[in-house]
Every structure is written in structure tokens, then in C-alpha cells.
Amino acid sequence: MLFVGCFIIQAVAAEQPAAKQQKQQKQQQKGKQQQGGKKGEAKAITPKSEDFSRWYLDVVRECQLADYGPVRGTMVIRPYGYALWEGVQSHLDKAFKETGHQNAYFPQLIPLSFLQKEADHVEGFAPELALVTQGGGKELEEPLVVRPTSETIVNHMFAQWVQSYRDLPLLINQWANVHRWEMRTRPFVRTLEFLWQEGHTAHATPEEAEEETIRMLRVYEDFAINVAAMPVVAGRKSRIESFAGANCTYTIEAMMGDRRALQAGTSHNLGDNFARAFGTRYLDEAGQLQYVHQSSWGVSTRMVGGIIMTHGDDAGLRLPPRMAPTQVVIIPIVKKDADSEAVLSAVRQLEGALRGADVRVQVDASTDKTPGWKFNQYEMKGVPVRVEVGPRDVEQGTCVAARRDVPGKEGKQFGVPLEPEAFVAHIQGLLDDIQASLLAQARAFRDDNIVDVSSYDELKEAVAAGKWARGPWAGGDDDERQVKEETSATLRCFPFEQPQHSGTCFFSGKPATEVAIFAKAY
């Protein structure tokens, strides 16, 4: 048991293997010991090709995105990592409100009996629950679940709020934290506690609920592609991969740099399953009582992990400009005090011009680090554009701009005008080009690593090579489980955009109407 304040919380699941967490913490401590080298030296980040998992942990640590919490499986999100999450929040929250949703908040502690009302739901979440069994020094009459998701408590309230068809549709979103007692954790990707948003809606008809479910998945898809530059595949989950208690789950699947799949967001058609369990009904226009039909949908801090693993390289982060907390860093290069005033004056003028154009800009005029150290630092932290201004640049009325997505000299642009209007126009065009370039690179990488298969042997070969396998599928639940058991690959989705195919299931030989994607996943 874990004692937290005046509560006693009991983990329902088996504890995470200690060795796994200890290994991650040892890696973190070793990395800390490597910090603080000479000025101009890059901090140690393991190359991606050498050890992707270690590379990821190095990037999270060195870029100060997150740290391990004192409770095994938890993380502390540091300011730079939280700024990335705020970017996710700001873009999605705007989209939610534009589609008519309102924010609300529901309690974190949920009576266990609520989850037991929906059989599939409690069965699906039972291994991950944390229960509060005591409070105020006394045994509770009923155990309380620390929120793993909120469908049950939302329906408890919806049943009170919805009386008539005039109360529908009810469109609610919540920004919150949730707890799931995960066995194997990784910062941002899978932790005992994480941040997310969860949307919950109620509708008069099944058709309206399905329309809402798809609409919100498309909101996620648009964000992933056009903001996070992640070329996700949108589609439908198989029955056994669907959310516990849902009629159907839709997903956006992203390919990470190690070619594993990441479920980056999901949207569930709940039908009237929870409505029946909680008596969420309304009087229709004919005066008849009807059960509402519902959707729920969510994106979490896992999206931050997805951005890291989609775009990062051996030097560290590469952030899409629309997601980057700092889009441009300006570094004045001053060797003589006599040059300082002119250079800093030019830098401040550029800074003001960018801020006036709503570009997120930072000036690093600190004198305790060399320009080379600063170059390496901001490259590692993924700032899309670095601007260098020295005394000779000021004399010539130009500066240097270096783009993060193109390493080395190839990414440097000389002769960029210092004149504010021309400078801003150049930088804005550069940011747009970097955004498009990162998306194009990620899409090309994804497409190069999807293999069309026509037999089970071909699937095994593709998965063994670390790729996604795509082929006609008409297998049953047991067939799907067999594939997972034998290859460790899961059915990620039936893509909405279906390619042409043979019409014959590669596994069973039965007629197939849809293509499915299988891959190893986080």
C-alpha cells in the first residue's frame, strides 16, 4: 500500500518490475554525471541508431523536459516539457470551443460501484486501478477509484442534467490528470499519472453520436498533421483493441523514429452502453423516454513523446515551428566591448519586430557561455531558427539564419537583411518551410516503412524488420491474438483511406473487404 496524506491508496495491479525503473534511473544519473563539460561542448546524447530507447531518455533529460518522480512510474514535467504540453492544449482547446464544446471539471475520486455498473468497462480497467480505502484515519464505506478515465462519473452527472431533447446535444471537455497503474513506464509515453483532455458528449440519435466521434478524431488528425507535423494514419480499431465499454474506437496512429506505432489519440462511440448503466435518458419530441447516445475522446501528454520520437535526431529535439515554445533564438556575437552597443541595438530591433509579428522569440545575450556552446544548446533543444548577429553583420546590414531541420553549413543562410520588415518576412517564410519540411520528412519515412503483404509469412518478415505490415484482413479475434502472440505486432487500425488490395485475407484466405495495419507499438 502507498500512504498519501490522510488517504490509503491500494494498487489493484501488480507493481511495475523494479529492475526496469531502476535501469531508467541509473541511466538518468549517469547522464547527469556527464553534464557540465567545457564551454562549447555538446552534452552527451546517445545516437538514435545505437540505442533508440536510451537516446529518448537522454533527450528528455538533457533538454530538461521531464524528470523521474519519487513514486515509481511517475514523472515531473519540467517547464520546457510543460511548454510543449501547453502548445498542445492551446491548439486543441481552441478547436474544441470552435466546435461548440465547453470545459468543465469532474472529481478525481470515483466510487468503485460506478465502474462496476458497466461490466466491460470495469473488466478492461481493473488491472490498472488505484483504490482509496481509508480517509481521515477511518476505513471508507466504499473504496474510491483514483480517476483512470471519467465516463462513469460523467454519466452520473449527465443523468441529472439531461431531461429533454432540448438539453441535447451536451458537449463537454475536461482537462485533467488520470492514474493508471502501468507495469512498464517511459516519460510522456506511459506513466502512472499523466495529463490529458477527455471529451464527453451526449446525443439524441446513434447517427449524431457517430458523427461526433468521427468529427473529433478529425480534429486530432488535423492537429497532428498541421501543427505537430506528425503524418498520422486515421482509422478504426479492431474489436479487441477498442476502448472498454465502447461500440467502436477510432484512432490516429503515428510512426516513431524506431518505426514503432504510437496511438496518438482516440475517439470512442459509446452507443447507449453507459447511458443504460446510469439511466441517462431524455424525453423525445413525442414524449417518450429514450437513452442518449454518447462519444468520448482524448489526447494526452503522450503527444509530447510522439513529437520527440517523430522528429528528433542525434543532436536532440527538432521541433515543428507551430509547436516550438521558442521559434527563433537570436544570439549576439560580441568580442569587443566597443561592438556591444551596436550589436545589441540591432538585436533588440529584430526581437521587437518578431514579437510584433507574433513570432515566439528569445534573445540570449548572456556572457558566461561561448557562442558555440549556445549554438549546441539551442540546437539540442530543437529551436527551429537561430539568428546570429555580429559587428560585421551590423556594418553590412545583414545577419545569419540557421535552420534546425538542416544540419551543418547547408542549413545556414547568409546575407539575411537586418531591415525589420524584410527580416520578419524572411523568418516567417523560413518557419513555414521548416514546418512543411519536417512533415514531408516524417511522411516519407513512414511511407518507406510500410510494407504491403499478401501472406502471413510476409507479415512476419516485415514485422521482424521493424516495419508496419499492411494487408487485407478478415481474421477473427483469435486470429488477431495469434498474430500478436507470435510476432508481438498488434492490429493498429483499419485505415479510413483504404488502398487497393487483393480481396483475400493474408492470414485466413477468406474474402476480405478491408486492409489492416499491424505493427509493434508503444
Coordinates of C-alpha atoms in Angstrom, one line a residue:
M1 CA 0.0 0.0 0.0
L2 CA 1.0 3.6 -0.6
F3 CA 0.3 6.2 2.1
V4 CA -0.6 9.6 0.6
G5 CA -1.6 12.3 3.0
C6 CA -4.6 11.1 5.0
F7 CA -5.6 8.6 2.3
I8 CA -4.6 5.0 1.9
I9 CA -4.3 4.0 -1.7
Q10 CA -4.1 0.4 -2.8
A11 CA -2.8 -0.5 -6.2
V12 CA -5.0 -3.1 -7.8
A13 CA -2.4 -4.1 -10.4
A14 CA 0.9 -5.9 -9.8
E15 CA 3.7 -3.5 -9.2
Q16 CA 6.0 -2.5 -12.1
P17 CA 9.1 -4.6 -12.2
A18 CA 11.7 -2.8 -10.0
A19 CA 14.6 -3.6 -12.4
K20 CA 13.0 -1.6 -15.3
Q21 CA 12.6 1.5 -13.2
Q22 CA 16.0 1.2 -11.6
K23 CA 17.6 0.8 -15.0
Q24 CA 15.9 4.1 -16.2
Q25 CA 17.0 5.9 -13.0
K26 CA 20.6 4.7 -13.4
Q27 CA 20.6 5.9 -17.0
Q28 CA 19.3 9.3 -15.8
Q29 CA 22.0 9.5 -13.0
K30 CA 24.8 8.5 -15.4
G31 CA 23.6 11.2 -17.8
K32 CA 23.7 13.8 -15.1
Q33 CA 27.3 12.9 -14.3
Q34 CA 28.1 13.6 -17.9
Q35 CA 26.8 17.2 -17.8
G36 CA 28.8 20.3 -17.3
G37 CA 31.6 19.8 -19.8
K38 CA 33.8 22.6 -21.3
K39 CA 32.2 25.6 -22.9
G40 CA 31.2 24.8 -26.5
E41 CA 30.9 21.1 -25.8
A42 CA 27.7 19.3 -26.7
K43 CA 26.2 17.3 -23.9
A44 CA 26.2 13.5 -24.4
I45 CA 23.2 12.2 -26.2
T46 CA 23.3 8.5 -27.4
P47 CA 22.9 8.3 -31.2
K48 CA 19.4 7.1 -32.2
S49 CA 20.8 4.3 -34.4
E50 CA 22.8 3.0 -31.5
D51 CA 20.1 2.7 -28.9
F52 CA 16.8 4.4 -29.6
S53 CA 15.4 3.9 -26.0
R54 CA 18.5 5.4 -24.4
W55 CA 18.5 8.3 -27.0
Y56 CA 14.9 9.1 -26.0
L57 CA 15.7 9.2 -22.3
D58 CA 18.9 11.3 -22.9
V59 CA 16.8 13.8 -24.9
V60 CA 14.2 14.0 -22.2
R61 CA 16.9 14.6 -19.6
E62 CA 19.3 16.9 -21.4
C63 CA 16.5 19.1 -22.9
Q64 CA 15.1 19.4 -19.4
L65 CA 11.6 18.1 -20.5
A66 CA 10.9 15.8 -17.5
D67 CA 12.5 14.1 -14.6
Y68 CA 11.5 11.0 -12.6
G69 CA 9.2 11.5 -9.7
P70 CA 9.8 9.9 -6.2
V71 CA 7.0 7.4 -6.7
R72 CA 8.0 4.7 -9.2
G73 CA 6.3 5.2 -12.6
T74 CA 5.6 9.0 -12.1
M75 CA 7.3 11.9 -13.8
V76 CA 7.9 15.6 -13.0
I77 CA 7.2 17.7 -16.1
R78 CA 9.8 20.5 -16.2
P79 CA 9.0 23.9 -17.7
Y80 CA 10.2 23.2 -21.2
G81 CA 8.3 20.0 -21.4
Y82 CA 5.2 21.6 -20.0
A83 CA 5.5 24.4 -22.5
L84 CA 5.2 21.7 -25.2
W85 CA 2.1 20.4 -23.5
E86 CA 0.7 24.0 -23.3
G87 CA 1.1 24.1 -27.0
V88 CA -1.0 21.0 -27.4
Q89 CA -3.6 22.5 -25.0
S90 CA -3.8 25.9 -26.7
H91 CA -4.3 24.5 -30.2
L92 CA -6.8 21.8 -29.2
D93 CA -8.8 23.9 -26.7
K94 CA -9.4 26.5 -29.4
A95 CA -10.6 23.7 -31.8
F96 CA -12.9 22.3 -29.2
K97 CA -14.5 25.6 -28.5
E98 CA -14.9 26.3 -32.2
T99 CA -16.8 23.0 -32.5
G100 CA -19.2 24.0 -29.7
H101 CA -17.7 22.3 -26.7
Q102 CA -17.4 23.7 -23.2
N103 CA -14.8 23.0 -20.5
A104 CA -15.9 21.5 -17.1
Y105 CA -14.2 19.6 -14.3
F106 CA -15.3 16.3 -12.6
P107 CA -13.9 14.9 -9.3
Q108 CA -10.8 12.8 -9.3
L109 CA -12.2 10.3 -6.8
I110 CA -14.9 8.0 -8.2
P111 CA -17.0 5.4 -6.2
L112 CA -15.9 1.9 -7.2
S113 CA -19.5 1.0 -7.7
F114 CA -19.7 3.4 -10.6
L115 CA -17.2 1.4 -12.6
Q116 CA -18.9 -1.8 -11.7
K117 CA -22.1 -0.7 -13.4
E118 CA -20.6 -1.1 -16.8
A119 CA -19.2 -4.7 -17.0
D120 CA -16.9 -4.3 -19.9
H121 CA -15.5 -1.1 -18.6
V122 CA -14.5 -2.3 -15.1
E123 CA -13.1 -5.5 -16.7
G124 CA -10.9 -3.5 -19.0
F125 CA -9.6 -1.2 -16.4
A126 CA -9.4 -3.5 -13.4
P127 CA -5.7 -4.2 -13.8
E128 CA -4.8 -0.5 -13.8
L129 CA -6.9 0.8 -10.9
A130 CA -5.7 2.5 -7.8
L131 CA -8.2 2.5 -4.9
V132 CA -8.5 4.8 -1.9
T133 CA -9.6 2.6 1.0
Q134 CA -9.1 4.9 4.0
G135 CA -9.6 8.6 4.6
G136 CA -9.3 10.8 7.7
G137 CA -7.9 7.8 9.6
K138 CA -11.1 5.7 9.0
E139 CA -12.0 2.9 6.7
L140 CA -14.2 4.2 3.9
E141 CA -17.6 2.7 3.5
E142 CA -16.9 2.2 -0.2
P143 CA -13.5 2.2 -2.0
L144 CA -12.9 5.2 -4.2
V145 CA -11.1 4.8 -7.6
V146 CA -8.4 7.4 -8.5
R147 CA -9.7 8.5 -11.9
P148 CA -8.4 6.3 -14.7
T149 CA -11.0 7.9 -17.1
S150 CA -14.3 9.7 -16.4
E151 CA -17.1 8.0 -18.4
T152 CA -18.8 6.7 -15.3
I153 CA -18.8 9.9 -13.2
V154 CA -19.7 12.0 -16.2
N155 CA -22.7 9.8 -16.8
H156 CA -23.7 10.1 -13.2
M157 CA -23.9 13.8 -13.8
F158 CA -25.4 13.6 -17.3
A159 CA -28.3 11.6 -15.9
Q160 CA -29.1 14.6 -13.7
W161 CA -28.5 17.3 -16.3
V162 CA -30.3 15.7 -19.3
Q163 CA -34.1 15.7 -19.1
S164 CA -35.4 16.6 -22.5
Y165 CA -34.4 16.6 -26.2
R166 CA -33.9 20.3 -25.7
D167 CA -30.9 19.5 -23.4
L168 CA -29.1 17.8 -26.3
P169 CA -26.5 17.7 -27.7
L170 CA -24.4 18.1 -24.5
L171 CA -20.8 18.8 -25.4
I172 CA -18.3 18.8 -22.6
N173 CA -14.5 18.7 -22.4
Q174 CA -12.3 18.2 -19.3
W175 CA -8.6 19.0 -18.9
A176 CA -7.3 16.7 -16.1
N177 CA -4.9 14.2 -14.8
V178 CA -5.6 10.4 -14.6
H179 CA -3.9 7.5 -12.9
R180 CA -3.3 4.0 -14.4
W181 CA -1.1 1.6 -12.6
E182 CA 1.2 0.9 -15.6
M183 CA 3.6 -2.0 -15.4
R184 CA 6.3 -0.5 -17.8
T185 CA 6.8 3.2 -17.9
R186 CA 8.5 5.7 -20.2
P187 CA 8.4 9.5 -19.7
F188 CA 5.5 11.1 -21.5
V189 CA 4.6 7.9 -23.4
R190 CA 3.4 5.7 -20.5
T191 CA 3.4 6.8 -16.8
L192 CA 1.4 6.0 -13.7
E193 CA -0.1 9.5 -13.8
F194 CA -0.5 11.6 -16.9
L195 CA -2.2 14.8 -18.2
W196 CA -4.8 14.7 -20.8
Q197 CA -8.1 16.1 -22.1
E198 CA -11.2 13.9 -22.3
G199 CA -14.3 15.0 -24.2
H200 CA -17.7 13.6 -23.3
T201 CA -20.9 14.2 -25.4
A202 CA -24.5 13.1 -25.3
H203 CA -26.8 13.0 -28.4
A204 CA -30.3 12.1 -29.3
T205 CA -29.5 9.6 -32.0
P206 CA -26.9 7.0 -32.9
E207 CA -26.1 8.8 -36.1
E208 CA -25.3 12.1 -34.2
A209 CA -23.0 10.2 -31.8
E210 CA -21.2 8.6 -34.7
E211 CA -20.8 11.9 -36.5
E212 CA -19.4 13.5 -33.3
T213 CA -17.0 10.6 -32.8
I214 CA -15.6 11.0 -36.3
R215 CA -15.6 14.7 -36.2
M216 CA -13.4 14.8 -33.1
L217 CA -11.0 12.3 -34.5
R218 CA -10.6 14.6 -37.5
V219 CA -9.8 17.4 -35.1
Y220 CA -7.0 15.3 -33.7
E221 CA -5.8 14.3 -37.1
D222 CA -5.7 18.0 -38.2
F223 CA -3.7 18.9 -35.2
A224 CA -1.2 16.1 -35.5
I225 CA -0.6 16.8 -39.2
N226 CA -0.8 20.5 -39.5
V227 CA 0.6 21.6 -36.1
A228 CA 2.7 18.7 -34.8
A229 CA 3.9 17.7 -38.3
M230 CA 3.1 14.0 -37.5
P231 CA 1.7 12.2 -40.6
V232 CA -0.8 10.0 -38.7
V233 CA -2.9 7.3 -40.1
A234 CA -6.6 7.7 -39.1
G235 CA -8.7 4.6 -38.9
R236 CA -10.9 2.2 -36.9
K237 CA -9.7 -0.1 -34.1
S238 CA -10.4 -3.8 -34.1
R239 CA -13.0 -5.1 -31.6
I240 CA -10.4 -6.4 -29.1
E241 CA -8.3 -3.2 -29.4
S242 CA -11.3 -0.9 -28.8
F243 CA -11.9 1.0 -25.6
A244 CA -13.6 -1.0 -22.8
G245 CA -17.3 -0.2 -23.0
A246 CA -17.3 1.3 -26.4
N247 CA -19.2 0.1 -29.5
C248 CA -16.3 1.3 -31.7
T249 CA -13.0 3.1 -31.3
Y250 CA -11.3 5.3 -33.9
T251 CA -7.6 6.2 -33.7
I252 CA -4.7 8.2 -35.1
E253 CA -1.6 6.1 -35.4
A254 CA 1.9 7.7 -35.8
M255 CA 5.2 6.1 -36.7
M256 CA 8.0 6.9 -34.4
G257 CA 11.7 7.1 -35.3
D258 CA 12.3 3.5 -34.4
R259 CA 9.3 2.6 -36.6
R260 CA 7.1 1.5 -33.7
A261 CA 3.5 2.7 -33.7
L262 CA 2.2 5.3 -31.2
Q263 CA -1.5 5.6 -30.6
A264 CA -1.6 9.4 -30.5
G265 CA -5.3 10.0 -29.9
T266 CA -8.6 8.1 -29.8
S267 CA -12.3 8.7 -30.2
H268 CA -14.9 6.3 -29.0
N269 CA -18.5 5.7 -30.0
L270 CA -20.0 4.6 -26.7
G271 CA -23.5 3.9 -28.1
D272 CA -26.0 3.8 -25.2
N273 CA -23.9 1.4 -23.1
F274 CA -23.1 3.9 -20.3
A275 CA -26.5 5.6 -20.6
R276 CA -28.2 2.3 -19.8
A277 CA -25.9 1.6 -16.9
F278 CA -26.6 5.0 -15.4
G279 CA -30.1 5.7 -16.6
T280 CA -29.1 8.7 -18.8
R281 CA -32.4 9.3 -20.6
Y282 CA -34.4 12.1 -22.1
L283 CA -37.9 12.8 -23.2
D284 CA -38.1 13.0 -27.0
E285 CA -40.4 15.3 -29.0
A286 CA -43.1 12.6 -28.8
G287 CA -42.9 12.5 -25.1
Q288 CA -41.2 9.1 -25.0
L289 CA -38.2 8.3 -22.8
Q290 CA -35.0 7.4 -24.8
Y291 CA -31.5 6.6 -23.8
V292 CA -28.8 9.1 -25.0
H293 CA -26.1 8.0 -27.4
Q294 CA -22.5 9.1 -26.5
S295 CA -19.0 9.7 -27.5
S296 CA -15.8 10.2 -25.6
W297 CA -12.3 11.1 -26.9
G298 CA -8.9 12.0 -25.6
V299 CA -5.3 13.1 -26.2
S300 CA -2.7 13.1 -23.5
T301 CA 0.9 14.1 -22.8
R302 CA 1.8 11.1 -24.9
M303 CA 1.6 13.5 -27.8
V304 CA 4.7 15.3 -26.4
G305 CA 6.5 11.9 -26.5
G306 CA 5.3 11.4 -30.1
I307 CA 6.7 14.8 -31.2
I308 CA 10.1 13.9 -29.7
M309 CA 10.3 10.5 -31.3
T310 CA 8.9 11.6 -34.7
H311 CA 11.3 14.5 -35.3
G312 CA 14.3 14.2 -33.0
D313 CA 17.8 13.4 -34.4
D314 CA 21.2 12.6 -32.9
A315 CA 21.7 16.2 -31.8
G316 CA 18.4 16.2 -29.8
L317 CA 15.0 17.7 -30.4
R318 CA 13.7 19.1 -33.7
L319 CA 10.5 21.0 -33.0
P320 CA 7.9 21.9 -35.6
P321 CA 7.7 25.8 -35.5
R322 CA 4.0 25.7 -34.7
M323 CA 4.7 23.6 -31.6
A324 CA 8.0 25.2 -30.5
P325 CA 7.9 27.2 -27.3
T326 CA 10.6 29.4 -28.8
Q327 CA 10.5 29.6 -32.6
V328 CA 13.6 31.9 -33.0
V329 CA 16.6 32.4 -30.8
I330 CA 18.8 35.5 -31.5
I331 CA 22.4 35.2 -30.4
P332 CA 24.5 38.4 -30.4
I333 CA 28.2 37.7 -31.1
V334 CA 30.4 40.3 -29.4
K335 CA 34.1 40.0 -28.9
K336 CA 34.9 43.7 -28.0
D337 CA 33.0 45.9 -25.6
A338 CA 33.2 48.6 -28.3
D339 CA 30.9 46.5 -30.6
S340 CA 28.4 45.7 -27.9
E341 CA 26.1 48.7 -28.2
A342 CA 25.6 48.5 -32.0
V343 CA 25.1 44.7 -32.0
L344 CA 22.7 44.7 -29.1
S345 CA 20.7 47.6 -30.6
A346 CA 20.3 45.7 -33.8
V347 CA 19.3 42.5 -31.9
R348 CA 16.7 44.3 -29.9
Q349 CA 15.2 45.8 -33.1
L350 CA 14.9 42.4 -34.6
E351 CA 13.4 41.0 -31.4
G352 CA 10.8 43.7 -31.3
A353 CA 9.9 43.2 -35.0
L354 CA 9.4 39.4 -34.5
R355 CA 7.3 39.9 -31.4
G356 CA 5.2 42.4 -33.3
A357 CA 4.6 39.7 -35.9
D358 CA 3.6 37.1 -33.1
V359 CA 6.8 35.1 -33.6
R360 CA 7.9 33.5 -30.3
V361 CA 11.5 34.8 -30.0
Q362 CA 14.2 34.7 -27.3
V363 CA 17.5 36.7 -27.1
D364 CA 20.4 35.1 -25.4
A365 CA 22.8 37.9 -24.6
S366 CA 24.4 36.1 -21.7
T367 CA 28.2 36.4 -21.4
D368 CA 29.0 33.3 -19.3
K369 CA 28.8 30.9 -22.2
T370 CA 30.5 31.0 -25.6
P371 CA 28.5 31.4 -28.9
G372 CA 29.5 27.8 -29.7
W373 CA 28.0 26.5 -26.5
K374 CA 24.8 28.4 -27.2
F375 CA 24.6 27.1 -30.7
N376 CA 24.8 23.5 -29.4
Q377 CA 22.4 24.2 -26.6
Y378 CA 19.6 25.6 -28.8
E379 CA 20.2 23.0 -31.5
M380 CA 19.7 20.3 -28.8
K381 CA 16.5 22.0 -27.6
G382 CA 15.1 22.0 -31.1
V383 CA 14.6 25.7 -31.6
P384 CA 13.6 25.9 -35.3
V385 CA 15.7 29.0 -36.3
R386 CA 18.9 30.5 -34.8
V387 CA 19.9 34.1 -35.8
E388 CA 23.4 35.2 -35.4
V389 CA 24.3 39.0 -35.3
G390 CA 27.9 40.2 -35.1
P391 CA 29.6 43.6 -35.6
R392 CA 30.4 42.8 -39.3
D393 CA 26.8 41.9 -39.9
V394 CA 25.7 45.2 -38.5
E395 CA 28.1 47.1 -40.7
Q396 CA 26.8 45.2 -43.8
G397 CA 23.1 45.4 -42.7
T398 CA 22.7 41.6 -42.7
C399 CA 22.7 38.6 -40.3
V400 CA 22.9 34.9 -40.4
A401 CA 20.0 32.5 -40.0
A402 CA 20.5 28.8 -39.3
R403 CA 17.6 26.3 -39.6
R404 CA 17.4 23.4 -37.2
D405 CA 16.0 20.9 -39.7
V406 CA 19.0 21.1 -42.0
P407 CA 22.3 20.4 -40.1
G408 CA 25.7 22.0 -40.7
K409 CA 26.6 24.6 -43.3
E410 CA 23.8 23.5 -45.6
G411 CA 21.3 24.9 -43.1
K412 CA 22.9 28.3 -42.8
Q413 CA 21.7 31.3 -44.7
F414 CA 24.0 34.3 -45.0
G415 CA 23.0 37.8 -46.0
V416 CA 19.6 37.9 -44.4
P417 CA 18.5 41.5 -44.2
L418 CA 18.5 43.4 -40.9
E419 CA 15.8 45.8 -42.1
P420 CA 12.9 44.7 -39.8
E421 CA 10.2 44.3 -42.4
A422 CA 12.4 42.2 -44.7
F423 CA 13.8 40.3 -41.8
V424 CA 10.4 39.3 -40.4
A425 CA 9.2 38.3 -43.9
H426 CA 12.3 36.1 -44.4
I427 CA 11.9 34.4 -41.0
Q428 CA 8.2 33.8 -41.4
G429 CA 8.9 32.1 -44.7
L430 CA 11.7 30.1 -43.2
L431 CA 9.4 28.9 -40.3
D432 CA 6.7 27.8 -42.8
D433 CA 9.3 26.0 -44.9
I434 CA 10.7 24.2 -41.8
Q435 CA 7.2 23.1 -40.8
A436 CA 6.5 21.7 -44.2
S437 CA 9.9 20.1 -44.4
L438 CA 9.5 18.2 -41.1
L439 CA 6.1 16.9 -42.1
A440 CA 7.5 15.8 -45.5
Q441 CA 10.4 14.0 -43.9
A442 CA 8.2 12.2 -41.4
R443 CA 5.7 11.2 -44.2
A444 CA 8.5 9.9 -46.4
F445 CA 9.9 7.9 -43.5
R446 CA 6.5 6.5 -42.7
D447 CA 5.7 5.5 -46.3
D448 CA 9.1 3.9 -46.8
N449 CA 8.5 1.7 -43.8
I450 CA 5.0 0.4 -44.6
V451 CA 5.1 -2.9 -46.4
D452 CA 2.1 -4.3 -48.3
V453 CA 1.8 -8.0 -47.5
S454 CA -0.3 -10.8 -49.1
S455 CA 0.7 -13.7 -46.7
Y456 CA 1.3 -14.3 -43.0
D457 CA 5.0 -15.1 -43.8
E458 CA 5.3 -11.7 -45.4
L459 CA 3.8 -10.1 -42.4
K460 CA 6.3 -11.9 -40.1
E461 CA 9.2 -10.8 -42.3
A462 CA 8.0 -7.1 -42.3
V463 CA 7.5 -7.0 -38.6
A464 CA 10.9 -8.7 -37.9
A465 CA 12.4 -6.0 -40.0
G466 CA 10.8 -3.4 -37.7
K467 CA 8.3 -2.2 -40.3
W468 CA 4.5 -1.8 -40.5
A469 CA 2.7 -4.6 -42.3
R470 CA -0.5 -3.6 -44.3
G471 CA -2.7 -6.2 -45.9
P472 CA -6.3 -7.5 -46.4
W473 CA -7.7 -8.8 -43.1
A474 CA -10.8 -10.9 -42.4
G475 CA -9.4 -12.7 -39.4
G476 CA -11.3 -13.2 -36.1
D477 CA -10.4 -12.2 -32.6
D478 CA -8.4 -15.5 -32.0
D479 CA -6.5 -14.9 -35.3
E480 CA -5.6 -11.4 -34.2
R481 CA -4.4 -12.7 -30.8
Q482 CA -2.3 -15.3 -32.6
V483 CA -0.6 -12.7 -34.6
K484 CA 0.2 -10.7 -31.5
E485 CA 1.5 -13.7 -29.6
E486 CA 3.7 -14.9 -32.4
T487 CA 5.1 -11.6 -33.7
S488 CA 4.4 -9.0 -30.9
A489 CA 2.6 -6.9 -33.5
T490 CA -0.9 -5.6 -32.9
L491 CA -3.6 -4.6 -35.3
R492 CA -3.2 -0.8 -35.2
C493 CA -6.3 0.1 -37.3
F494 CA -8.3 -0.3 -40.5
P495 CA -7.3 2.9 -42.2
F496 CA -10.0 5.2 -43.4
E497 CA -8.0 5.7 -46.6
Q498 CA -8.1 2.1 -48.0
P499 CA -5.5 1.2 -50.7
Q500 CA -6.4 -1.3 -53.4
H501 CA -5.9 -4.9 -52.4
S502 CA -6.5 -8.5 -53.5
G503 CA -9.7 -9.0 -51.5
T504 CA -8.3 -12.1 -49.9
C505 CA -7.2 -12.2 -46.2
F506 CA -3.5 -12.7 -45.9
F507 CA -4.0 -14.8 -42.8
S508 CA -7.1 -16.9 -43.2
G509 CA -7.6 -16.9 -47.0
K510 CA -11.2 -15.7 -46.5
P511 CA -12.7 -12.9 -48.6
A512 CA -11.6 -9.5 -47.1
T513 CA -13.2 -6.1 -47.6
E514 CA -10.7 -4.1 -45.7
V515 CA -7.0 -3.6 -45.3
A516 CA -5.5 -3.5 -41.8
I517 CA -2.2 -2.3 -40.4
F518 CA -0.1 -4.4 -38.0
A519 CA 2.9 -3.1 -36.1
K520 CA 4.8 -3.3 -32.9
A521 CA 3.7 -0.4 -30.7
Y522 CA 4.3 1.6 -27.6

